[in-house]
Tab-separated table of C-alpha atoms and ligand atoms in Angstrom:
chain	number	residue	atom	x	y	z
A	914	UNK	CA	92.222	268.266	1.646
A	915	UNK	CA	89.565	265.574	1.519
A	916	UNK	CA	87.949	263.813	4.723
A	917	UNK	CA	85.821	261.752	4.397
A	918	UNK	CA	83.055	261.172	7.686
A	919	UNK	CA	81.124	258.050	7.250
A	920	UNK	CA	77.447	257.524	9.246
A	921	UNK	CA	76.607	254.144	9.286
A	922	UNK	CA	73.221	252.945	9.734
A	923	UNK	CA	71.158	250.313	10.927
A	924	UNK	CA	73.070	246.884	9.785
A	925	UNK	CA	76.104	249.500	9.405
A	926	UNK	CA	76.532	250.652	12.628
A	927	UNK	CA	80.260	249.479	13.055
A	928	UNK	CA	82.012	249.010	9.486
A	929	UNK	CA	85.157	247.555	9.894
A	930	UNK	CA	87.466	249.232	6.929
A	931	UNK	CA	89.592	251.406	8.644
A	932	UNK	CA	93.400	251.226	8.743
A	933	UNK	CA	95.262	252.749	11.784
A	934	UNK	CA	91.615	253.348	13.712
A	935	UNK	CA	91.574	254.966	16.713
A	936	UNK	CA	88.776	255.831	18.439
A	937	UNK	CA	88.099	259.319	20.338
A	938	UNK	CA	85.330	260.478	22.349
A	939	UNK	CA	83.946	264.312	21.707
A	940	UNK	CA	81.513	266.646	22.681
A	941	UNK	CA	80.164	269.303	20.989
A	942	UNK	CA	78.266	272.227	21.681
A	943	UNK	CA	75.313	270.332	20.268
A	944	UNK	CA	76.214	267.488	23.123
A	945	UNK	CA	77.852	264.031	22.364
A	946	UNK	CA	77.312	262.383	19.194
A	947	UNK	CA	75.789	259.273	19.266
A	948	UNK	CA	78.830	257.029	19.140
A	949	UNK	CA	82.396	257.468	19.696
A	950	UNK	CA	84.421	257.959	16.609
A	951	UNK	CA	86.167	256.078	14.789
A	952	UNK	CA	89.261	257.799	13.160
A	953	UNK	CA	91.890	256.762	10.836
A	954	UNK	CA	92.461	256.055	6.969
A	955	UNK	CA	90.585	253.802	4.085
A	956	UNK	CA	92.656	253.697	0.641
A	957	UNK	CA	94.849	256.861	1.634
A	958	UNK	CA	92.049	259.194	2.023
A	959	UNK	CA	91.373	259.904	6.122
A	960	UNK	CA	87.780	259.386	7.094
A	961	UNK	CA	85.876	259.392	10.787
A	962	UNK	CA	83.018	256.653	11.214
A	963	UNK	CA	80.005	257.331	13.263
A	964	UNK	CA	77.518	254.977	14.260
A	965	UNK	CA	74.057	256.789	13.847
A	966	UNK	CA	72.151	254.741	16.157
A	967	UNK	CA	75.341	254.273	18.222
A	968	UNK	CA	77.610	250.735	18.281
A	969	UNK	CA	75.412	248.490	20.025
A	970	UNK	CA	72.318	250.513	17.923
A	971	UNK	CA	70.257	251.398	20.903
A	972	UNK	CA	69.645	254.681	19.736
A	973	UNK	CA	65.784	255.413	18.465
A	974	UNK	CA	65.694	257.394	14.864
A	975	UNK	CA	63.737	260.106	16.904
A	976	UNK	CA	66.684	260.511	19.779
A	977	UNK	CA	69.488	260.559	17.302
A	978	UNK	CA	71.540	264.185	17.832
A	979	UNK	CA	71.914	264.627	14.103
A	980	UNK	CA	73.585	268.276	15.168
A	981	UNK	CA	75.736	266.565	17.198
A	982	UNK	CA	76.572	263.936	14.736
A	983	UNK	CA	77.049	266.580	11.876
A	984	UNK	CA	79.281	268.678	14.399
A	985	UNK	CA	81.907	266.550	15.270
A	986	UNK	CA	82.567	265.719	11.706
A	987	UNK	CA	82.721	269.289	11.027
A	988	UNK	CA	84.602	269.700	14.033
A	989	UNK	CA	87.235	266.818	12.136
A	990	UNK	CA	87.520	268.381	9.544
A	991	UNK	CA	85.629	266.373	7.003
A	992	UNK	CA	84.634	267.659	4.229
A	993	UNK	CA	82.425	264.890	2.503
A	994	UNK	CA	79.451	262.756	4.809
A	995	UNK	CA	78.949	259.384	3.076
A	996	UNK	CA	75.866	257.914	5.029
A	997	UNK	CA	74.385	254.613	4.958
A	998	UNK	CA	70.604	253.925	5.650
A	999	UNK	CA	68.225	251.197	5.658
A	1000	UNK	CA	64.671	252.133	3.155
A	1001	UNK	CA	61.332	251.010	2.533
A	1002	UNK	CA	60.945	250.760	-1.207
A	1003	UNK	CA	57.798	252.466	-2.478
A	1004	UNK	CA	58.574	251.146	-5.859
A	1005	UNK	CA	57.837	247.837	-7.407
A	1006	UNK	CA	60.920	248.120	-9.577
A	1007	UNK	CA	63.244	248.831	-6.386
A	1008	UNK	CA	63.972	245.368	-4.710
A	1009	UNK	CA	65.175	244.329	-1.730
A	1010	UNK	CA	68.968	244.360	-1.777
A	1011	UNK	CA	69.001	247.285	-4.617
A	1012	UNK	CA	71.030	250.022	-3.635
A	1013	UNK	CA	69.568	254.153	-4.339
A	1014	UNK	CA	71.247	257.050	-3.966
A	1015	UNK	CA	68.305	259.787	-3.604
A	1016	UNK	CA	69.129	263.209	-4.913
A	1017	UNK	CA	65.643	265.071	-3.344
A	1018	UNK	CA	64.272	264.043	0.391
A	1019	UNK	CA	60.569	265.299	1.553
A	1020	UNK	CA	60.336	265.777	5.178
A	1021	UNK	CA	57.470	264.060	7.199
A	1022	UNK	CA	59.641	264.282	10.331
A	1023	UNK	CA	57.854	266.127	13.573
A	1024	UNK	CA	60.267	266.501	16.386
A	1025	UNK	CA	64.091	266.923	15.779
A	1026	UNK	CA	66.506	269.478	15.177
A	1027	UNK	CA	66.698	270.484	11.944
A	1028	UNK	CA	69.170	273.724	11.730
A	1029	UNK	CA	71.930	275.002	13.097
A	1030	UNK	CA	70.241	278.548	12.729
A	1031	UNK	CA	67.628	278.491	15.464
A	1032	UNK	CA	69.924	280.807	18.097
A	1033	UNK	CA	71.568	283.861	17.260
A	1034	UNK	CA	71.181	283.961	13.645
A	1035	UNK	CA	68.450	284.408	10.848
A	1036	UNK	CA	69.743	282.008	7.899
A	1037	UNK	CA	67.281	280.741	5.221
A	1038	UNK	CA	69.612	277.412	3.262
A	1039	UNK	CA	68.828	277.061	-0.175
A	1040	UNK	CA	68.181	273.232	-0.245
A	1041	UNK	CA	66.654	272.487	-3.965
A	1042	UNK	CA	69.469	270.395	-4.560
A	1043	UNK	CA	70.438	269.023	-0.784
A	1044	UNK	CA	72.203	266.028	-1.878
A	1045	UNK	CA	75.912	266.033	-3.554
A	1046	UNK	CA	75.118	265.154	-7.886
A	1047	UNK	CA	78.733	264.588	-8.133
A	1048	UNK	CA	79.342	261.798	-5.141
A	1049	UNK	CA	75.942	260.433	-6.641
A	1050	UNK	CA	77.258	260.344	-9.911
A	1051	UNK	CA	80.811	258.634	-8.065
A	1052	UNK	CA	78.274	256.182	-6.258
A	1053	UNK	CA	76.647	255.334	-9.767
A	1054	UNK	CA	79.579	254.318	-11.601
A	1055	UNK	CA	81.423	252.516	-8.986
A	1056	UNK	CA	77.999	250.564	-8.705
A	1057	UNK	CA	78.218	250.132	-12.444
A	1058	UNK	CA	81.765	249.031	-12.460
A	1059	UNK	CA	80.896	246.535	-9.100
A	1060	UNK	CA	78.189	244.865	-11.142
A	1061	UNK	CA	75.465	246.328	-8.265
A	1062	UNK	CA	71.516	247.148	-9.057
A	1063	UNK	CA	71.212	250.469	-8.408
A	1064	UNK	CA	68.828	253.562	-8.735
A	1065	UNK	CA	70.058	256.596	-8.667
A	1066	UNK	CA	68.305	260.443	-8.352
A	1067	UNK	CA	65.365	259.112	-6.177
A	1068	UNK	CA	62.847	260.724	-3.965
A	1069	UNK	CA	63.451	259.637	-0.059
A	1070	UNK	CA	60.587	260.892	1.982
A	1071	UNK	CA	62.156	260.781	6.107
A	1072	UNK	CA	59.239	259.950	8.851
A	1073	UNK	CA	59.709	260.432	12.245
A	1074	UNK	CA	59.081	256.397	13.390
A	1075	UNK	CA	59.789	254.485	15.404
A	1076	UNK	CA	56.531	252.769	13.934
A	1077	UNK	CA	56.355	251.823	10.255
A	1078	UNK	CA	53.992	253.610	8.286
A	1079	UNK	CA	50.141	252.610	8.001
A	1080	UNK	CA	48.978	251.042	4.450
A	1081	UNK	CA	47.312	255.025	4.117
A	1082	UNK	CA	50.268	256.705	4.633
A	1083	UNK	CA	52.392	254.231	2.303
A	1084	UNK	CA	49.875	254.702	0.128
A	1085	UNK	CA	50.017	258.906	-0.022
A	1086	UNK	CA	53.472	258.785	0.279
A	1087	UNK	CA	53.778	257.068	-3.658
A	1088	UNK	CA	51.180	259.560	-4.536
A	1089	UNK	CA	53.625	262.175	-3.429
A	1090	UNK	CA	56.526	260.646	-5.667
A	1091	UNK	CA	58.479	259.388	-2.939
A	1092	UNK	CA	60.380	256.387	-4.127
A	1093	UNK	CA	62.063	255.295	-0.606
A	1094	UNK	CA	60.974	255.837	2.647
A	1095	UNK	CA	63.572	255.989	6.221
A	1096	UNK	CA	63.966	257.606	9.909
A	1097	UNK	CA	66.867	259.426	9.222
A	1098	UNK	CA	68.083	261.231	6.280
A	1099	UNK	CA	66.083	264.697	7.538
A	1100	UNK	CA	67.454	266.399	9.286
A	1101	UNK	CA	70.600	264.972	8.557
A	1102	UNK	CA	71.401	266.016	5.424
A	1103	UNK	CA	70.208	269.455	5.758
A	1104	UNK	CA	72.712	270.047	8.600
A	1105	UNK	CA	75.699	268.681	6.279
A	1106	UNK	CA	74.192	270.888	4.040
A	1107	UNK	CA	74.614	274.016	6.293
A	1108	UNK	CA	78.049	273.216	7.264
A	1109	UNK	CA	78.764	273.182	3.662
A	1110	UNK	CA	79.888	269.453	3.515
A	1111	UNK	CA	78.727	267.016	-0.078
A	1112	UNK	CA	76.441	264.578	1.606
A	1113	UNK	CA	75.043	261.569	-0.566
A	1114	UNK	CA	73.157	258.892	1.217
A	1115	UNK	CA	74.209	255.313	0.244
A	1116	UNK	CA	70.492	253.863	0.875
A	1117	UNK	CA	69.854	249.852	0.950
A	1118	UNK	CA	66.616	248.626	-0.174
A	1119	UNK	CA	65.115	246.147	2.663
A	1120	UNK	CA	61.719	245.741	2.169
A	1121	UNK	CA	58.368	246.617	0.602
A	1122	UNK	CA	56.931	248.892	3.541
A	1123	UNK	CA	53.452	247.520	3.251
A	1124	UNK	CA	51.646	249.072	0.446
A	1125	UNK	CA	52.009	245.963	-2.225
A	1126	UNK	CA	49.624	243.732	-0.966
A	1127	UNK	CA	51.052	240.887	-1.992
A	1128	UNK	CA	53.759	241.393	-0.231
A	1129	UNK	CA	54.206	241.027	3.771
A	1130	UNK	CA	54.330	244.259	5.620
A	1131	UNK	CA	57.535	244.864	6.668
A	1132	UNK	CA	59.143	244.410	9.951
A	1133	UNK	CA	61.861	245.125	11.726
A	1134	UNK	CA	63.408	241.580	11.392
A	1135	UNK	CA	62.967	241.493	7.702
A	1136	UNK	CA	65.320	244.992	7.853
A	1137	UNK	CA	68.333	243.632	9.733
A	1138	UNK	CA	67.872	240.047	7.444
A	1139	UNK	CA	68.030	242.184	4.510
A	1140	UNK	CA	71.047	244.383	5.538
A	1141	UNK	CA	72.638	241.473	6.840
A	1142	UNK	CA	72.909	239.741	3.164
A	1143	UNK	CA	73.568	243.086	1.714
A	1144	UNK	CA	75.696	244.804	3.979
A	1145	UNK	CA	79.217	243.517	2.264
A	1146	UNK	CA	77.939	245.522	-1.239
A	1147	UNK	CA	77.840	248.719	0.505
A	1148	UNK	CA	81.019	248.285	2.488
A	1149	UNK	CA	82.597	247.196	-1.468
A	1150	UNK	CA	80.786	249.980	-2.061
A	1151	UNK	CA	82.626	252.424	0.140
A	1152	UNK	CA	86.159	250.898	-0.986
A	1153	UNK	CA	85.710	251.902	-3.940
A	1154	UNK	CA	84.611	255.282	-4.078
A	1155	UNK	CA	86.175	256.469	-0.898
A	1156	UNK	CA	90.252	256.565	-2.705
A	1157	UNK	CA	88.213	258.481	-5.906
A	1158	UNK	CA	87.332	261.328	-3.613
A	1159	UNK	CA	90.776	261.981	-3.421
A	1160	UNK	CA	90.967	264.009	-6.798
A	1161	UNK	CA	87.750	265.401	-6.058
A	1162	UNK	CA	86.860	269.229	-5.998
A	1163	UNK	CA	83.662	270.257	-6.892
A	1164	UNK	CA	81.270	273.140	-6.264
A	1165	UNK	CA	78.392	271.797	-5.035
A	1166	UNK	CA	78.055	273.592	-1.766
A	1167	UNK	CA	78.111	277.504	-1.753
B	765	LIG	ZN1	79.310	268.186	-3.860
């Protein structure tokens, strides 16, 4: 059976595309996650919506319990994480407004959570391949078929924030093949990862961090702006992938 859980991001926090929502407050053994959730059905498949940085996003990147978040969609019984997020483009040929679906994240976070298997047990995840190839693939053609710029198999390097990154760092960061840049999709995907769930990240271009000089550095006004115009493509987005999952099986996750 296929469940889908849904993590929207900043300018996402709250899609409205469910039929028969209800909402339900849990707790995990991780603690709350960071919104309530949102349960029902979109196109016949059921799905649970999370906000990341909670409804009214007052939630910092750095205070967001990912394990908690993770947890309680495990805990629903979902068995595929669809997760929107707001990037920096590191590229010049990834605009604002371009959607990427990443298939490789480096990790430049410093202070969250990152595994389930810090307690009781010794587990070492293989994560070479930490994002889902066949929900990117999904995400790709439904893109194509929606008539959306995309770019697909991308490098998304996560920093820990809440500050935006200095014209150095941007700088390395390109020099380390990153293509995107966020606050969120370590540890997240890792821990989807280790409760054996596909996770692809549905990532919306905003802005041009700040190493293209000719470009204004980016702020956090800019973002929202950006999302804002571009939010209805991702929700399309979600429409039409979402009902495809249901003839999905794949073997991804071992
Ligand atoms: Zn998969």
């Amino acid at each position: 059976m296929v469940k889908v859980g849904i993590i929207g991001g900043s300018g996402l926090d709250n899609p409205d595309i469910m039929k028969d929502a209800k909402e339900i407050k849990v707790k995990t053994r991780y603690g709350a996650p960071t919104s309530v959730l949102t349960c029902g059905s979109i196109k016949g498949v059921d799905a649970v919506i999370i906000a990341r940085h909670g409804k009214d996003h007052s939630i910092y990147p750095s205070k967001v319990n990912f394990r908690a978040n993770i947890m309680a969609l495990k805990e629903q019984s979902c068995t595929h994480i669809l997760a929107s997020t707001a990037v920096g483009s590191l590229r010049e040929d990834i605009a604002p407004g371009h959607l990427v679906f990443p298939n490789q994240f480096l990790d430049h976070t410093r202070k969250r959570e990152t595994t389930f298997f810090d307690e009781d047990v010794v587990m070492h995840t293989p994560m070479a391949e930490p994002f889902c190839q066949n929900l990117i693939d999904l995400l790709s053609s439904s893109s194509d078929a929606l008539g959306f710029e995309y770019h697909k198999n991308k490098t998304v390097i996560t920093i820990e924030g809440p500050r935006f990154s200095t014209k150095a760092e941007s700088h390395m960061f390109r020099s380390w093949n990153a293509d995107v840049i966020n606050m969120s999709t370590v540890p997240e995907v890792c821990l989807a990862r280790e409760k054996k769930m596909h996770y692809a990240a549905i990532a919306m271009s905003t802005d041009y961090d700040c190493w293209r000089e000719e470009e204004e550095s980016v702020t956090w006004e800019m973002i929202l702006e950006t999302m804002k115009k571009n939010a209805g493509n991702v929700i399309k987005l979600f429409l039409d992938v979402i009902p495809k999952l249901k003839e999905y099986d794949d073997l991804c996750v071992k």
